[in-house]
Short mmCIF file of C-alpha atoms in Angstrom, two decimals:
data_model
loop_
_atom_site.label_atom_id
_atom_site.label_comp_id
_atom_site.label_asym_id
_atom_site.label_seq_id
_atom_site.Cartn_x
_atom_site.Cartn_y
_atom_site.Cartn_z
CA UNK A 1 100.82 72.77 -34.34
CA UNK A 2 97.35 72.21 -32.87
CA UNK A 3 93.97 74.55 -33.37
CA UNK A 4 95.32 75.42 -37.53
CA UNK A 5 92.30 75.59 -39.29
CA UNK A 6 92.17 73.27 -43.09
CA UNK A 7 90.49 74.00 -46.31
CA UNK A 8 89.78 70.48 -47.24
CA UNK A 9 91.22 69.12 -50.33
CA UNK A 10 89.12 66.00 -51.27
CA UNK A 11 86.08 68.82 -51.43
CA UNK A 12 88.29 70.95 -54.55
CA UNK A 13 86.58 68.08 -56.81
CA UNK A 14 83.02 69.55 -56.05
CA UNK A 15 83.33 72.99 -55.45
CA UNK A 16 80.30 73.01 -53.29
CA UNK A 17 78.33 76.85 -51.52
CA UNK A 18 80.10 75.28 -48.07
CA UNK A 19 83.65 74.63 -50.16
CA UNK A 20 83.43 78.38 -51.39
CA UNK A 21 82.36 80.18 -48.27
CA UNK A 22 85.15 78.41 -46.10
CA UNK A 23 87.15 79.41 -49.04
CA UNK A 24 85.43 82.88 -48.41
CA UNK A 25 86.70 83.15 -44.79
CA UNK A 26 90.53 81.75 -45.61
CA UNK A 27 90.80 84.09 -48.45
CA UNK A 28 89.75 87.08 -46.10
CA UNK A 29 92.24 85.82 -43.18
CA UNK A 30 94.90 85.25 -45.94
CA UNK A 31 94.27 89.45 -47.11
CA UNK A 32 93.61 90.47 -43.21
CA UNK A 33 98.14 88.85 -43.19
CA UNK A 34 98.62 90.37 -46.43
CA UNK A 35 98.37 94.12 -45.25
CA UNK A 36 99.40 93.89 -42.06
CA UNK A 37 102.71 91.98 -42.98
CA UNK A 38 103.30 94.47 -45.59
CA UNK A 39 103.03 96.88 -42.67
CA UNK A 40 105.76 95.15 -40.70
CA UNK A 41 108.18 94.50 -44.01
CA UNK A 42 107.39 98.06 -44.50
CA UNK A 43 108.80 99.50 -41.37
CA UNK A 44 111.53 96.57 -41.16
CA UNK A 45 112.17 97.79 -44.80
CA UNK A 46 112.53 101.22 -42.97
CA UNK A 47 115.10 99.48 -39.79
CA UNK A 48 117.63 98.64 -42.33
CA UNK A 49 117.88 101.25 -44.61
CA UNK A 50 118.01 103.91 -42.22
CA UNK A 51 121.00 101.34 -40.23
CA UNK A 52 122.36 101.10 -43.78
CA UNK A 53 122.99 105.01 -43.99
CA UNK A 54 123.74 105.05 -39.86
CA UNK A 55 126.73 102.67 -41.52
CA UNK A 56 127.63 104.36 -44.66
CA UNK A 57 127.66 107.96 -43.27
CA UNK A 58 130.09 106.36 -39.92
CA UNK A 59 131.66 105.05 -42.31
CA UNK A 60 132.24 108.47 -43.93
CA UNK A 61 132.84 110.45 -40.61
CA UNK A 62 135.54 108.61 -40.09
CA UNK A 63 137.23 109.39 -43.62
CA UNK A 64 137.49 112.47 -43.43
CA UNK A 65 139.18 112.48 -39.71
CA UNK A 66 141.81 110.33 -41.63
CA UNK A 67 141.80 112.61 -44.62
CA UNK A 68 142.67 115.73 -41.83
CA UNK A 69 146.39 115.21 -42.57
CA UNK A 70 145.93 116.00 -46.23
CA UNK A 71 144.26 118.91 -45.42
CA UNK A 72 146.28 122.07 -46.24
CA UNK A 73 145.90 124.80 -43.39
CA UNK A 74 148.94 127.49 -43.61
CA UNK A 75 148.45 128.38 -40.22
CA UNK A 76 149.42 125.04 -37.90
CA UNK A 77 148.65 122.40 -39.55
CA UNK A 78 151.44 120.77 -38.57
CA UNK A 79 150.40 120.62 -35.34
CA UNK A 80 151.52 116.69 -34.15
CA UNK A 81 148.92 116.22 -31.74
CA UNK A 82 146.01 117.60 -33.28
CA UNK A 83 146.79 115.18 -36.24
CA UNK A 84 147.55 111.94 -33.96
CA UNK A 85 144.22 112.81 -31.93
CA UNK A 86 142.36 113.22 -34.30
CA UNK A 87 143.57 109.42 -36.01
CA UNK A 88 143.10 108.32 -33.03
CA UNK A 89 138.93 109.54 -33.19
CA UNK A 90 138.96 108.17 -36.98
CA UNK A 91 140.21 105.11 -35.45
CA UNK A 92 137.33 104.62 -32.39
CA UNK A 93 134.59 105.44 -35.55
CA UNK A 94 135.52 103.33 -37.89
CA UNK A 95 135.19 100.55 -35.75
CA UNK A 96 131.86 101.37 -34.52
CA UNK A 97 130.92 101.53 -38.31
CA UNK A 98 132.48 97.93 -38.38
CA UNK A 99 129.65 97.05 -35.78
CA UNK A 100 127.56 99.00 -38.00
CA UNK A 101 127.74 96.57 -40.73
CA UNK A 102 127.91 93.64 -39.14
CA UNK A 103 124.68 94.64 -37.39
CA UNK A 104 123.64 95.82 -41.46
CA UNK A 105 124.01 92.72 -42.06
CA UNK A 106 122.25 90.75 -39.43
CA UNK A 107 119.63 92.09 -40.29
CA UNK A 108 119.19 91.57 -43.55
CA UNK A 109 119.97 87.80 -43.31
CA UNK A 110 118.08 87.73 -40.15
CA UNK A 111 114.78 89.74 -40.64
CA UNK A 112 114.68 90.77 -44.22
CA UNK A 113 115.44 87.79 -45.76
CA UNK A 114 112.63 85.76 -43.65
CA UNK A 115 109.98 88.51 -44.23
CA UNK A 116 110.67 88.65 -48.18
CA UNK A 117 110.50 85.57 -48.84
CA UNK A 118 106.95 84.87 -46.86
CA UNK A 119 106.34 88.75 -48.79
CA UNK A 120 107.12 87.33 -52.47
CA UNK A 121 106.47 83.35 -51.96
CA UNK A 122 103.40 83.16 -49.79
CA UNK A 123 101.69 85.83 -49.39
CA UNK A 124 102.00 86.06 -54.01
CA UNK A 125 99.52 82.24 -54.07
CA UNK A 126 96.50 84.23 -54.22
CA UNK A 127 96.81 85.65 -57.54
CA UNK A 128 96.72 82.31 -59.34
CA UNK A 129 93.64 82.11 -58.22
CA UNK A 130 92.36 84.08 -61.27
CA UNK A 131 92.74 81.26 -63.70
CA UNK A 132 89.33 79.63 -62.53
CA UNK A 133 87.33 82.47 -64.49
CA UNK A 134 88.44 80.44 -67.72
CA UNK A 135 85.83 77.42 -65.95
CA UNK A 136 83.14 80.03 -65.62
CA UNK A 137 83.33 81.10 -69.27
CA UNK A 138 83.24 77.23 -70.59
CA UNK A 139 79.72 76.71 -68.16
CA UNK A 140 78.53 79.53 -69.61
CA UNK A 141 78.87 77.80 -73.48
CA UNK A 142 76.94 74.62 -71.82
CA UNK A 143 74.02 75.92 -70.03
CA UNK A 144 73.51 78.34 -73.58
CA UNK A 145 74.02 74.82 -75.50
CA UNK A 146 71.27 73.15 -74.16
CA UNK A 147 68.51 76.23 -75.14
CA UNK A 148 69.48 75.96 -78.98
CA UNK A 149 69.71 73.32 -81.61
CA UNK A 150 73.35 73.08 -82.76
CA UNK A 151 75.00 70.42 -84.53
CA UNK A 152 77.01 67.12 -82.76
CA UNK A 153 80.38 68.81 -83.61
CA UNK A 154 79.51 71.95 -81.66
CA UNK A 155 78.41 70.01 -78.70
CA UNK A 156 81.40 67.68 -78.75
CA UNK A 157 83.24 70.45 -79.25
CA UNK A 158 82.05 72.42 -75.86
CA UNK A 159 81.85 69.28 -73.52
CA UNK A 160 84.97 68.52 -74.30
CA UNK A 161 86.32 72.57 -73.15
CA UNK A 162 84.73 71.56 -70.28
CA UNK A 163 85.89 68.79 -68.83
CA UNK A 164 89.15 70.22 -69.43
CA UNK A 165 88.51 73.73 -67.82
CA UNK A 166 86.94 71.78 -65.04
CA UNK A 167 90.38 69.41 -64.96
CA UNK A 168 92.62 72.70 -64.58
CA UNK A 169 90.53 74.23 -62.51
CA UNK A 170 90.51 71.54 -60.07
CA UNK A 171 93.90 71.53 -60.51
CA UNK A 172 94.50 75.05 -59.86
CA UNK A 173 91.79 74.72 -56.70
CA UNK A 174 94.24 71.88 -55.40
CA UNK A 175 97.14 74.70 -55.53
CA UNK A 176 95.41 76.99 -54.36
CA UNK A 177 93.69 74.97 -51.40
CA UNK A 178 97.46 74.32 -50.66
CA UNK A 179 99.30 77.56 -51.19
CA UNK A 180 96.11 78.49 -48.23
CA UNK A 181 96.75 75.70 -45.81
CA UNK A 182 100.29 76.63 -45.83
CA UNK A 183 99.77 79.99 -45.30
CA UNK A 184 98.09 78.94 -42.27
CA UNK A 185 100.97 77.09 -41.27
CA UNK A 186 103.37 79.40 -41.45
CA UNK A 187 101.31 82.72 -40.39
CA UNK A 188 102.98 82.69 -37.18
CA UNK A 189 106.04 81.42 -37.67
CA UNK A 190 106.42 84.09 -40.90
CA UNK A 191 106.10 87.48 -38.11
CA UNK A 192 107.77 85.74 -35.11
CA UNK A 193 111.19 84.67 -37.68
CA UNK A 194 111.99 87.94 -38.30
CA UNK A 195 111.41 89.43 -34.94
CA UNK A 196 113.54 87.10 -33.83
CA UNK A 197 116.57 87.62 -35.75
CA UNK A 198 115.48 91.92 -35.60
CA UNK A 199 116.50 90.93 -31.78
CA UNK A 200 119.49 88.99 -32.10
CA UNK A 201 121.07 91.05 -34.30
CA UNK A 202 120.78 94.03 -31.23
CA UNK A 203 121.99 92.07 -29.10
CA UNK A 204 124.70 90.59 -30.92
CA UNK A 205 125.65 94.51 -31.57
CA UNK A 206 125.34 96.00 -27.97
CA UNK A 207 127.21 92.53 -27.03
CA UNK A 208 129.98 94.01 -29.29
CA UNK A 209 129.45 97.25 -28.76
CA UNK A 210 129.99 97.48 -24.89
CA UNK A 211 132.67 94.27 -24.83
CA UNK A 212 135.32 96.08 -27.45
CA UNK A 213 134.65 99.16 -27.47
CA UNK A 214 133.24 101.21 -24.51
CA UNK A 215 136.24 100.55 -22.39
CA UNK A 216 138.86 100.95 -25.28
CA UNK A 217 136.68 104.30 -25.90
CA UNK A 218 136.81 105.47 -22.48
CA UNK A 219 140.62 105.51 -22.12
CA UNK A 220 141.24 107.25 -25.23
CA UNK A 221 138.22 109.79 -23.85
CA UNK A 222 139.95 110.48 -20.93
CA UNK A 223 143.96 111.07 -22.48
CA UNK A 224 141.88 113.56 -25.19
CA UNK A 225 139.91 115.34 -22.18
CA UNK A 226 142.79 115.81 -20.24
CA UNK A 227 144.80 116.93 -23.41
CA UNK A 228 142.53 119.18 -24.78
CA UNK A 229 142.33 120.77 -21.48
CA UNK A 230 146.11 121.45 -21.77
CA UNK B 1 147.10 127.95 -25.42
CA UNK B 2 150.44 128.54 -27.40
CA UNK B 3 151.44 128.22 -30.85
CA UNK B 4 148.21 130.54 -32.04
CA UNK B 5 149.12 132.87 -34.86
CA UNK B 6 147.46 136.33 -34.38
CA UNK B 7 146.78 138.95 -37.08
CA UNK B 8 148.18 142.25 -35.07
CA UNK B 9 145.14 144.32 -34.74
CA UNK B 10 147.16 147.69 -34.12
CA UNK B 11 148.33 147.35 -38.45
CA UNK B 12 144.38 147.75 -39.51
CA UNK B 13 145.01 151.75 -39.90
CA UNK B 14 147.80 151.25 -41.73
CA UNK B 15 146.77 148.56 -43.80
CA UNK B 16 150.66 147.69 -45.28
CA UNK B 17 151.47 145.97 -47.79
CA UNK B 18 152.81 143.47 -45.39
CA UNK B 19 149.33 143.28 -43.27
CA UNK B 20 147.33 142.33 -46.29
CA UNK B 21 149.39 139.76 -47.22
CA UNK B 22 149.91 138.41 -43.61
CA UNK B 23 145.46 139.18 -43.83
CA UNK B 24 145.95 136.51 -47.46
CA UNK B 25 147.83 133.70 -45.39
CA UNK B 26 144.55 133.68 -43.17
CA UNK B 27 141.95 134.04 -45.27
CA UNK B 28 143.45 130.67 -47.31
CA UNK B 29 143.91 129.13 -43.69
CA UNK B 30 140.27 129.89 -43.31
CA UNK B 31 139.15 129.02 -46.58
CA UNK B 32 140.44 125.66 -45.78
CA UNK B 33 139.37 125.05 -42.21
CA UNK B 34 135.25 126.36 -43.52
CA UNK B 35 135.82 123.58 -46.60
CA UNK B 36 136.48 120.63 -44.36
CA UNK B 37 134.49 122.01 -41.48
CA UNK B 38 131.45 122.11 -43.55
CA UNK B 39 131.92 118.33 -44.81
CA UNK B 40 132.69 117.08 -41.55
CA UNK B 41 129.68 119.16 -40.35
CA UNK B 42 127.36 117.42 -43.64
CA UNK B 43 128.81 113.70 -42.81
CA UNK B 44 127.23 114.51 -38.77
CA UNK B 45 124.14 115.64 -40.54
CA UNK B 46 123.60 112.22 -42.24
CA UNK B 47 124.62 110.27 -39.13
CA UNK B 48 122.05 112.28 -37.18
CA UNK B 49 119.63 112.02 -39.83
CA UNK B 50 119.88 108.57 -40.35
CA UNK B 51 119.69 107.86 -36.27
CA UNK B 52 116.74 110.21 -35.95
CA UNK B 53 115.16 108.04 -38.84
CA UNK B 54 116.31 104.68 -36.93
CA UNK B 55 114.36 105.61 -33.59
CA UNK B 56 111.47 106.27 -35.74
CA UNK B 57 111.53 103.33 -37.87
CA UNK B 58 112.62 101.00 -34.89
CA UNK B 59 109.03 102.97 -32.44
CA UNK B 60 106.84 102.48 -35.64
CA UNK B 61 107.73 99.26 -35.65
CA UNK B 62 106.85 98.56 -32.01
CA UNK B 63 103.23 100.02 -32.77
CA UNK B 64 102.65 97.95 -35.43
CA UNK B 65 103.29 94.83 -33.38
CA UNK B 66 101.39 96.17 -30.46
CA UNK B 67 98.43 97.16 -33.25
CA UNK B 68 98.36 93.20 -33.64
CA UNK B 69 95.26 92.56 -31.75
CA UNK B 70 93.12 95.03 -33.36
CA UNK B 71 93.66 93.41 -36.14
CA UNK B 72 90.48 90.92 -37.80
CA UNK B 73 91.99 87.94 -38.70
CA UNK B 74 89.00 85.60 -38.87
CA UNK B 75 91.13 82.15 -38.57
CA UNK B 76 93.66 81.89 -35.32
CA UNK B 77 92.47 85.92 -34.49
CA UNK B 78 92.17 84.88 -30.72
CA UNK B 79 95.38 83.34 -30.69
CA UNK B 80 96.21 84.53 -26.78
CA UNK B 81 99.77 83.05 -26.97
CA UNK B 82 100.75 84.96 -30.30
CA UNK B 83 98.83 87.51 -29.14
CA UNK B 84 101.31 87.82 -25.64
CA UNK B 85 103.98 87.03 -27.22
CA UNK B 86 104.05 89.95 -30.09
CA UNK B 87 103.69 92.60 -26.69
CA UNK B 88 106.08 91.93 -25.35
CA UNK B 89 108.06 92.39 -28.68
CA UNK B 90 106.47 95.40 -29.38
CA UNK B 91 107.83 96.11 -24.86
CA UNK B 92 111.76 94.87 -25.41
CA UNK B 93 111.39 97.15 -29.15
CA UNK B 94 109.70 100.55 -28.09
CA UNK B 95 112.16 100.17 -25.14
CA UNK B 96 115.09 100.28 -27.41
CA UNK B 97 113.38 102.79 -29.49
CA UNK B 98 113.47 105.06 -26.73
CA UNK B 99 117.40 103.99 -26.57
CA UNK B 100 117.50 105.44 -30.19
CA UNK B 101 115.67 108.47 -29.06
CA UNK B 102 118.07 109.18 -26.31
CA UNK B 103 121.16 108.85 -28.08
CA UNK B 104 119.17 110.88 -31.01
CA UNK B 105 118.89 114.27 -28.34
CA UNK B 106 122.37 113.64 -26.71
CA UNK B 107 123.82 114.03 -30.80
CA UNK B 108 121.33 116.88 -30.86
CA UNK B 109 122.68 118.59 -28.19
CA UNK B 110 126.75 117.37 -28.25
CA UNK B 111 127.70 116.99 -31.67
CA UNK B 112 125.23 118.98 -34.03
CA UNK B 113 124.45 121.70 -31.90
CA UNK B 114 128.46 123.09 -31.40
CA UNK B 115 129.38 122.49 -34.86
CA UNK B 116 126.58 124.41 -36.31
CA UNK B 117 126.87 127.07 -34.20
CA UNK B 118 130.96 127.15 -35.89
CA UNK B 119 129.39 126.84 -38.93
CA UNK B 120 126.91 129.48 -38.64
CA UNK B 121 128.83 131.48 -36.37
CA UNK B 122 132.31 132.15 -36.97
CA UNK B 123 132.77 131.06 -40.54
CA UNK B 124 130.18 133.94 -41.47
CA UNK B 125 132.17 136.30 -40.18
CA UNK B 126 134.61 136.69 -43.70
CA UNK B 127 131.72 137.55 -45.72
CA UNK B 128 131.77 141.46 -43.78
CA UNK B 129 134.58 142.07 -45.26
CA UNK B 130 132.81 142.64 -49.14
CA UNK B 131 132.09 145.97 -46.79
CA UNK B 132 135.61 147.00 -47.68
CA UNK B 133 135.27 148.49 -51.50
CA UNK B 134 133.46 151.12 -50.21
CA UNK B 135 136.91 152.46 -49.26
CA UNK B 136 138.00 151.86 -52.49
CA UNK B 137 135.32 153.64 -54.51
CA UNK B 138 135.72 156.94 -51.97
CA UNK B 139 139.82 156.25 -52.75
CA UNK B 140 138.89 156.22 -56.30
CA UNK B 141 136.55 159.37 -56.19
CA UNK B 142 139.74 161.31 -54.72
CA UNK B 143 142.27 160.19 -56.86
CA UNK B 144 140.06 161.66 -59.89
CA UNK B 145 140.07 164.33 -58.48
CA UNK B 146 143.06 166.15 -58.03
CA UNK B 147 143.57 165.65 -62.46
CA UNK B 148 140.52 168.37 -62.09
CA UNK B 149 139.64 171.77 -61.49
CA UNK B 150 136.52 171.19 -59.03
CA UNK B 151 134.86 173.67 -56.96
CA UNK B 152 135.32 174.01 -52.88
CA UNK B 153 132.33 172.24 -52.38
CA UNK B 154 132.60 168.56 -54.02
CA UNK B 155 136.92 169.00 -52.79
CA UNK B 156 134.91 168.82 -49.21
CA UNK B 157 132.76 166.49 -49.96
CA UNK B 158 134.97 163.93 -51.50
CA UNK B 159 137.37 164.83 -48.41
CA UNK B 160 134.66 164.18 -46.41
CA UNK B 161 134.18 160.79 -48.01
CA UNK B 162 137.27 159.63 -47.79
CA UNK B 163 137.80 159.96 -43.95
CA UNK B 164 134.02 158.36 -42.97
CA UNK B 165 134.75 155.00 -45.67
CA UNK B 166 138.85 154.48 -43.67
CA UNK B 167 136.60 155.24 -40.12
CA UNK B 168 134.12 152.47 -41.40
CA UNK B 169 137.26 150.12 -43.36
CA UNK B 170 139.52 150.98 -39.92
CA UNK B 171 136.13 149.65 -37.88
CA UNK B 172 135.29 146.78 -40.53
CA UNK B 173 138.90 145.23 -40.27
CA UNK B 174 139.10 145.05 -36.75
CA UNK B 175 135.71 143.10 -36.78
CA UNK B 176 137.19 140.87 -39.45
CA UNK B 177 140.83 140.17 -37.09
CA UNK B 178 139.43 140.15 -34.32
CA UNK B 179 136.84 137.50 -36.34
CA UNK B 180 139.70 135.29 -38.10
CA UNK B 181 141.78 135.49 -34.88
CA UNK B 182 138.82 134.24 -32.77
CA UNK B 183 138.26 130.91 -35.60
CA UNK B 184 142.16 130.43 -34.89
CA UNK B 185 141.79 130.23 -31.42
CA UNK B 186 138.17 128.17 -31.33
CA UNK B 187 139.19 125.83 -34.56
CA UNK B 188 140.54 123.19 -33.01
CA UNK B 189 138.14 123.11 -29.86
CA UNK B 190 135.29 123.32 -32.92
CA UNK B 191 136.63 119.78 -34.02
CA UNK B 192 137.24 118.11 -31.14
CA UNK B 193 133.94 119.35 -29.40
CA UNK B 194 131.05 117.13 -31.65
CA UNK B 195 134.08 114.58 -31.91
CA UNK B 196 133.52 114.54 -27.97
CA UNK B 197 129.85 114.49 -27.88
CA UNK B 198 129.31 111.92 -30.76
CA UNK B 199 132.07 109.44 -28.10
CA UNK B 200 130.09 110.26 -25.56
CA UNK B 201 126.77 109.44 -26.84
CA UNK B 202 127.59 106.54 -28.15
CA UNK B 203 129.32 105.25 -25.07
CA UNK B 204 126.04 106.53 -23.37
CA UNK B 205 124.43 104.36 -25.79
CA UNK B 206 125.98 100.69 -25.08
CA UNK B 207 125.66 101.27 -21.59
CA UNK B 208 122.36 101.97 -21.68
CA UNK B 209 121.52 99.04 -24.21
CA UNK B 210 123.77 96.70 -22.32
CA UNK B 211 122.69 97.04 -18.93
CA UNK B 212 118.99 97.69 -19.23
CA UNK B 213 117.82 95.78 -22.80
CA UNK B 214 120.74 92.23 -23.19
CA UNK B 215 119.96 90.31 -19.72
CA UNK B 216 116.14 91.07 -20.08
CA UNK B 217 116.01 90.80 -23.93
CA UNK B 218 117.83 87.18 -23.74
CA UNK B 219 115.70 85.70 -20.85
CA UNK B 220 113.01 86.79 -23.09
CA UNK B 221 113.90 85.40 -26.43
CA UNK B 222 114.97 82.05 -24.23
CA UNK B 223 111.42 81.51 -23.54
CA UNK B 224 109.69 82.81 -26.68
CA UNK B 225 112.36 80.12 -28.56
CA UNK B 226 110.60 77.35 -26.73
CA UNK B 227 107.48 78.73 -27.06
CA UNK B 228 107.38 78.73 -30.68
CA UNK B 229 109.28 75.05 -31.06
CA UNK B 230 106.16 73.91 -29.13
#
């Protein structure tokens, strides 16, 4: 993919003001993506929850209609026509609830899964950077050292500390730069993939609905309409 | 409609044990219908609420995508292809949210309205019967009266009381019998009407979705798929 900006990994050891400034731009961009993606994630979670609730409520309605026969109605409870009509309603509404359940599963796999992964895995990388403060502490100790007359043992310890923390910082920055670069590579896909998944799931749902259900339902409703008018 | 049982209105003045017993059967049936309808009402309310939430969440997602252009992304925020792709997603998801909104409205009018009316208007008629206790109190006073020596004024008052309360009871029973008979006439329609409304709304939704959206979406997804792979 062309036009994607990169943090230069070779600059991580130097830690120059220019690199720090470029890092700042990347961090700002990451914060903006993170904020936007979190909003989109929440909206998609709402869609997914509502779809699940719709599926469950539709299933419950179908189950209630199936249970009509088990109710004890002292008057006219043995009405065959009413009973079989409600059983047919139960059946078609159950089929619709199956379509809803398929849609829920597809939304889970093709929409929620990729956006959750991106949110949990790629957007969380930035918190690792907090480790860098270790190095700042070591540098501080080292700079105070030169002004005082300390013994060789303390001096050797502080130098060792600076070396260790600088090595640690270098590794952390390498990871961090990699994570921020990866985010730049992934950010478009991260937005588009769940949207594509959402659309595909909706198209399948409408196809399933219109091909398998609509004609069957219309015939059924025609029959009911006539028998209710009688 | 044949086979519908009726409480005899001409028996309301007599208030015989036979009528009371028949009334008991009607009351039991009414309680069973009331219980069943309330469960169905709650399930339908859940469907309706979930559908509204789905509609709102879909609309929110579309709005977020429209707002992508307004975000400040320091890196690659001026990407024309990404921007126009998300605008197209916003457009088709907005169309879907309109379909959801139409479905919500149809469910409100054709499902929730009739079942709410039946629940609020017809099933509540039974509570009126509580008034009858007035008459029992008057009869009680009258029966205690004959055992004591009271003056004519008190006797006349009590007799007047019995007359008034009996008249009131007769009227109340007439209303009550009518209400219970009406319920028997309406109970089948009360169950079938919201179900028919629900089915019609779902059929319209699938038609609207498959006719107006599916083909358009598939073309769009084809284009997106190609440009994302590039």
